[in-house]
Amino acid sequence: MTREREIEILMLDRCTKSEAEKHLKNGSTVFEGDDFEKFFDDYMKEWSIEEDDIEEYRKMITDKIPARDWGIVEDNGKTYYIMYVL
């Protein structure tokens, strides 16, 4: 995904262009929904997410409710998950 597309997605999550650029510079990440869902368990292990907290992340997928410091954008039939670094 290009940086321009990541900026567009962040802007769809109510960021201004300058805010989107700043978030990306600070390390925020935009995940394509299919990839995030496919590798969900791997991400949870890699990030050392406690078993009790994994349910909050699962709700992002099943109920489209963002976890704390996350965003969800749907655009052109695709879902994107945004992990914000604040």
Backbone as a chain_set.jsonl record, in Angstrom:
{"seq": "MTREREIEILMLDRCTKSEAEKHLKNGSTVFEGDDFEKFFDDYMKEWSIEEDDIEEYRKMITDKIPARDWGIVEDNGKTYYIMYVL", "coords": {"N": [[0.86, -1.166, 0.0], [0.553, 2.197, -0.8], [2.076, 5.187, 0.544], [0.502, 7.417, 0.094], [-2.022, 6.272, -0.149], [-2.324, 5.267, 2.432], [-2.476, 7.682, 3.811], [-4.886, 8.676, 2.749], [-6.67, 6.786, 3.829], [-6.366, 7.248, 6.594], [-7.379, 9.825, 6.623], [-10.017, 9.274, 6.045], [-10.692, 8.33, 8.461], [-11.192, 10.522, 9.933], [-8.947, 12.226, 10.202], [-6.918, 15.087, 9.575], [-4.984, 15.942, 6.641], [-2.382, 16.694, 7.418], [-2.339, 15.72, 10.052], [-2.594, 12.989, 9.52], [-0.199, 12.487, 8.139], [1.582, 13.029, 10.214], [0.867, 11.04, 12.077], [1.647, 8.733, 10.649], [4.376, 9.213, 10.431], [5.062, 8.993, 13.098], [4.809, 6.305, 13.483], [2.372, 4.981, 13.233], [0.247, 2.431, 11.87], [-1.333, 1.117, 8.98], [-3.43, -1.505, 8.346], [-4.419, -3.83, 5.917], [-7.614, -5.22, 5.842], [-8.071, -8.005, 5.193], [-5.512, -9.137, 5.465], [-4.888, -8.509, 8.151], [-6.878, -9.928, 9.508], [-6.347, -12.543, 8.65], [-3.794, -13.052, 9.697], [-4.151, -12.669, 12.375], [-3.783, -14.139, 14.851], [-1.015, -14.445, 14.817], [-0.174, -11.768, 14.983], [-1.129, -11.114, 17.543], [0.476, -12.737, 19.15], [3.039, -11.79, 18.428], [2.905, -9.159, 19.366], [2.679, -9.608, 22.018], [0.172, -9.716, 23.366], [-1.969, -9.932, 26.088], [-3.916, -12.765, 27.041], [-6.436, -12.161, 28.144], [-6.945, -9.679, 26.999], [-7.176, -10.075, 24.312], [-9.749, -10.452, 23.373], [-10.86, -7.908, 23.027], [-9.567, -7.094, 20.711], [-10.514, -9.018, 18.953], [-13.165, -8.21, 18.751], [-12.927, -6.048, 17.114], [-12.771, -7.182, 14.634], [-15.087, -8.847, 14.448], [-17.289, -7.236, 15.307], [-16.686, -4.766, 14.372], [-15.781, -2.777, 16.094], [-13.565, -0.488, 17.197], [-10.511, -1.183, 18.932], [-8.863, 0.204, 21.832], [-7.021, 3.05, 20.951], [-7.05, 2.445, 18.264], [-8.34, 2.462, 14.886], [-11.018, 1.999, 12.542], [-11.716, 1.653, 9.176], [-13.925, 1.592, 6.463], [-13.854, 1.218, 3.058], [-14.723, 1.321, -0.281], [-15.702, -1.33, -0.185], [-13.753, -2.642, 1.25], [-12.076, -3.361, 4.326], [-10.131, -1.572, 6.653], [-7.711, -1.572, 9.184], [-6.476, 0.518, 11.654], [-3.658, 1.084, 13.468], [-2.902, 3.229, 15.818], [-0.149, 5.233, 16.773], [0.338, 7.147, 19.397]], "CA": [[0.0, 0.0, 0.0], [1.376, 3.403, -0.886], [1.924, 6.167, 1.628], [-0.643, 8.255, -0.264], [-3.242, 5.522, 0.184], [-2.422, 5.262, 3.889], [-2.961, 9.016, 4.201], [-6.312, 8.712, 2.399], [-7.41, 5.97, 4.796], [-6.374, 7.994, 7.855], [-8.289, 10.961, 6.454], [-11.362, 8.718, 6.161], [-10.895, 8.125, 9.898], [-11.347, 11.879, 10.475], [-7.693, 12.958, 10.389], [-6.546, 16.006, 8.497], [-3.821, 15.417, 5.925], [-1.173, 16.887, 8.234], [-2.42, 14.776, 11.168], [-2.323, 11.661, 8.962], [1.241, 12.419, 7.887], [2.248, 12.977, 11.516], [0.632, 9.698, 12.635], [2.502, 7.777, 9.94], [5.763, 9.507, 10.815], [5.239, 8.507, 14.472], [4.795, 4.852, 13.506], [1.05, 4.371, 13.065], [0.24, 1.447, 10.793], [-2.616, 0.786, 8.37], [-3.476, -2.903, 7.937], [-5.541, -4.248, 5.084], [-8.445, -6.102, 6.657], [-7.857, -9.427, 4.928], [-4.229, -9.54, 6.045], [-4.974, -8.441, 9.605], [-7.717, -11.031, 9.972], [-5.662, -13.807, 8.349], [-2.631, -13.207, 10.567], [-4.548, -12.157, 13.685], [-3.116, -14.857, 15.945], [0.414, -14.113, 14.75], [-0.004, -10.413, 15.523], [-1.354, -11.145, 18.991], [1.688, -13.321, 19.744], [4.161, -10.876, 18.195], [2.742, -7.969, 20.209], [2.57, -10.084, 23.406], [-1.126, -9.311, 23.907], [-2.46, -10.843, 27.129], [-5.098, -13.542, 26.636], [-7.641, -11.435, 28.561], [-7.14, -8.503, 26.152], [-7.356, -10.468, 22.91], [-11.173, -10.32, 23.011], [-11.073, -6.541, 22.529], [-9.093, -7.073, 19.323], [-11.438, -9.841, 18.16], [-14.367, -7.409, 18.499], [-12.667, -5.189, 15.958], [-13.058, -7.964, 13.434], [-16.463, -9.346, 14.4], [-18.295, -6.19, 15.51], [-16.165, -3.504, 13.815], [-15.624, -1.824, 17.191], [-12.109, -0.327, 17.358], [-9.863, -1.299, 20.241], [-8.271, 1.462, 22.29], [-5.949, 3.581, 20.097], [-7.196, 1.889, 16.924], [-9.436, 2.958, 14.071], [-11.492, 1.089, 11.497], [-12.255, 2.37, 8.017], [-14.427, 0.778, 5.365], [-13.794, 2.005, 1.83], [-14.845, 0.518, -1.502], [-15.919, -2.735, 0.132], [-12.626, -3.199, 1.997], [-11.903, -2.891, 5.7], [-8.76, -1.252, 7.038], [-7.527, -1.394, 10.62], [-5.424, 1.503, 11.888], [-3.031, 1.04, 14.778], [-2.337, 4.549, 16.028], [0.91, 5.481, 17.746], [0.023, 8.503, 19.845]], "C": [[0.907, 1.23, 0.0], [1.128, 4.315, 0.311], [0.718, 7.067, 1.358], [-1.957, 7.569, 0.093], [-3.418, 5.451, 1.694], [-2.943, 6.604, 4.399], [-4.449, 9.141, 3.911], [-7.142, 7.954, 3.44], [-7.476, 6.67, 6.148], [-7.318, 9.189, 7.767], [-9.749, 10.491, 6.512], [-11.719, 8.425, 7.619], [-10.861, 9.469, 10.636], [-10.036, 12.574, 10.856], [-7.558, 13.981, 9.264], [-5.332, 15.394, 7.794], [-2.561, 15.566, 6.773], [-1.177, 15.959, 9.451], [-2.073, 13.364, 10.698], [-0.832, 11.488, 8.721], [2.015, 12.291, 9.199], [2.077, 11.595, 12.154], [1.547, 8.672, 11.975], [3.968, 7.971, 10.313], [6.061, 8.956, 12.212], [5.141, 6.988, 14.589], [3.431, 4.197, 13.427], [1.064, 3.487, 11.826], [-1.179, 1.21, 10.308], [-2.512, -0.653, 7.869], [-4.652, -3.119, 7.007], [-6.291, -5.323, 5.85], [-8.186, -7.573, 6.45], [-6.569, -9.923, 5.572], [-4.298, -9.55, 7.564], [-5.77, -9.618, 10.155], [-7.022, -12.38, 9.774], [-4.533, -14.081, 9.339], [-2.89, -12.732, 11.989], [-3.782, -12.827, 14.826], [-1.618, -14.555, 15.982], [0.678, -12.728, 15.325], [-0.158, -10.413, 17.047], [-0.119, -11.704, 19.721], [2.865, -12.356, 19.626], [4.114, -9.668, 19.126], [2.602, -8.323, 21.692], [1.287, -9.595, 24.083], [-1.588, -10.381, 24.903], [-3.745, -11.519, 26.647], [-6.395, -12.806, 26.985], [-7.951, -10.256, 27.652], [-7.418, -8.839, 24.693], [-8.803, -10.281, 22.465], [-11.481, -8.931, 22.464], [-10.651, -6.434, 21.059], [-9.998, -7.914, 18.42], [-12.71, -9.056, 17.809], [-14.162, -6.451, 17.335], [-13.055, -5.912, 14.679], [-14.535, -8.326, 13.354], [-17.505, -8.237, 14.446], [-17.912, -4.84, 14.924], [-16.162, -2.401, 14.869], [-14.124, -1.677, 17.44], [-11.656, -0.544, 18.798], [-9.293, 0.07, 20.605], [-7.067, 1.813, 21.415], [-5.924, 2.955, 18.705], [-8.32, 2.604, 16.193], [-9.803, 1.904, 13.043], [-12.113, 1.931, 10.403], [-12.744, 1.342, 7.012], [-14.48, 1.671, 4.14], [-13.814, 1.068, 0.635], [-14.941, -0.974, -1.214], [-14.778, -3.406, 0.884], [-12.566, -2.58, 3.385], [-10.423, -2.669, 5.953], [-8.738, -1.023, 8.544], [-6.316, -0.485, 10.813], [-4.93, 1.381, 13.314], [-2.32, 2.378, 14.954], [-1.214, 4.499, 17.054], [0.745, 6.925, 18.146], [1.166, 9.13, 20.603]], "O": [[1.904, 1.281, 0.72], [0.106, 4.218, 0.991], [-0.004, 7.436, 2.284], [-2.889, 8.209, 0.579], [-4.539, 5.563, 2.191], [-3.761, 6.647, 5.318], [-5.199, 9.658, 4.739], [-8.189, 8.432, 3.876], [-8.531, 6.685, 6.783], [-7.985, 9.522, 8.746], [-10.618, 11.229, 6.976], [-12.892, 8.289, 7.968], [-10.537, 9.528, 11.822], [-10.027, 13.425, 11.746], [-8.027, 13.761, 8.147], [-4.73, 14.444, 8.294], [-1.753, 14.639, 6.833], [-0.122, 15.46, 9.842], [-1.354, 12.632, 11.379], [-0.264, 10.452, 9.064], [2.983, 11.536, 9.284], [3.029, 11.044, 12.707], [2.149, 7.841, 12.654], [4.706, 7.001, 10.489], [7.175, 8.505, 12.481], [5.362, 6.436, 15.666], [3.331, 2.976, 13.542], [1.785, 3.748, 10.863], [-2.113, 1.114, 11.104], [-1.631, -0.985, 7.076], [-5.758, -2.647, 7.275], [-5.687, -6.223, 6.434], [-8.088, -8.325, 7.42], [-6.541, -11.005, 6.158], [-3.824, -10.49, 8.201], [-5.379, -10.231, 11.149], [-7.101, -13.255, 10.636], [-4.343, -15.219, 9.769], [-1.952, -12.426, 12.725], [-3.2, -12.146, 15.669], [-1.031, -14.425, 17.056], [1.64, -12.534, 16.068], [0.621, -9.768, 17.749], [0.271, -11.201, 20.774], [3.595, -12.129, 20.59], [5.146, -9.209, 19.615], [2.427, -7.436, 22.527], [1.311, -9.124, 25.22], [-1.595, -11.574, 24.597], [-4.55, -10.917, 25.937], [-7.348, -12.827, 26.205], [-9.112, -9.863, 27.541], [-7.848, -7.977, 23.926], [-9.055, -9.983, 21.298], [-12.279, -8.793, 21.537], [-11.308, -5.76, 20.266], [-10.222, -7.565, 17.261], [-13.264, -9.209, 16.721], [-15.118, -6.084, 16.651], [-13.605, -5.312, 13.755], [-15.167, -8.136, 12.315], [-18.493, -8.282, 13.714], [-18.692, -3.889, 14.964], [-16.493, -1.25, 14.586], [-13.474, -2.637, 17.853], [-12.327, -0.141, 19.748], [-9.251, 0.977, 19.775], [-6.202, 0.972, 21.17], [-4.883, 2.94, 18.048], [-9.15, 3.271, 16.81], [-9.002, 1.029, 12.717], [-12.932, 2.812, 10.667], [-12.069, 0.348, 6.741], [-15.074, 2.749, 4.171], [-13.017, 0.134, 0.553], [-14.334, -1.787, -1.911], [-14.827, -4.61, 1.132], [-12.954, -1.43, 3.589], [-9.576, -3.457, 5.534], [-9.62, -0.373, 9.104], [-5.265, -0.696, 10.208], [-5.696, 1.554, 14.261], [-1.287, 2.638, 14.336], [-1.313, 3.813, 18.071], [0.98, 7.83, 17.346], [1.059, 10.272, 21.048]]}, "num_chains": 1, "name": "protein.A"}
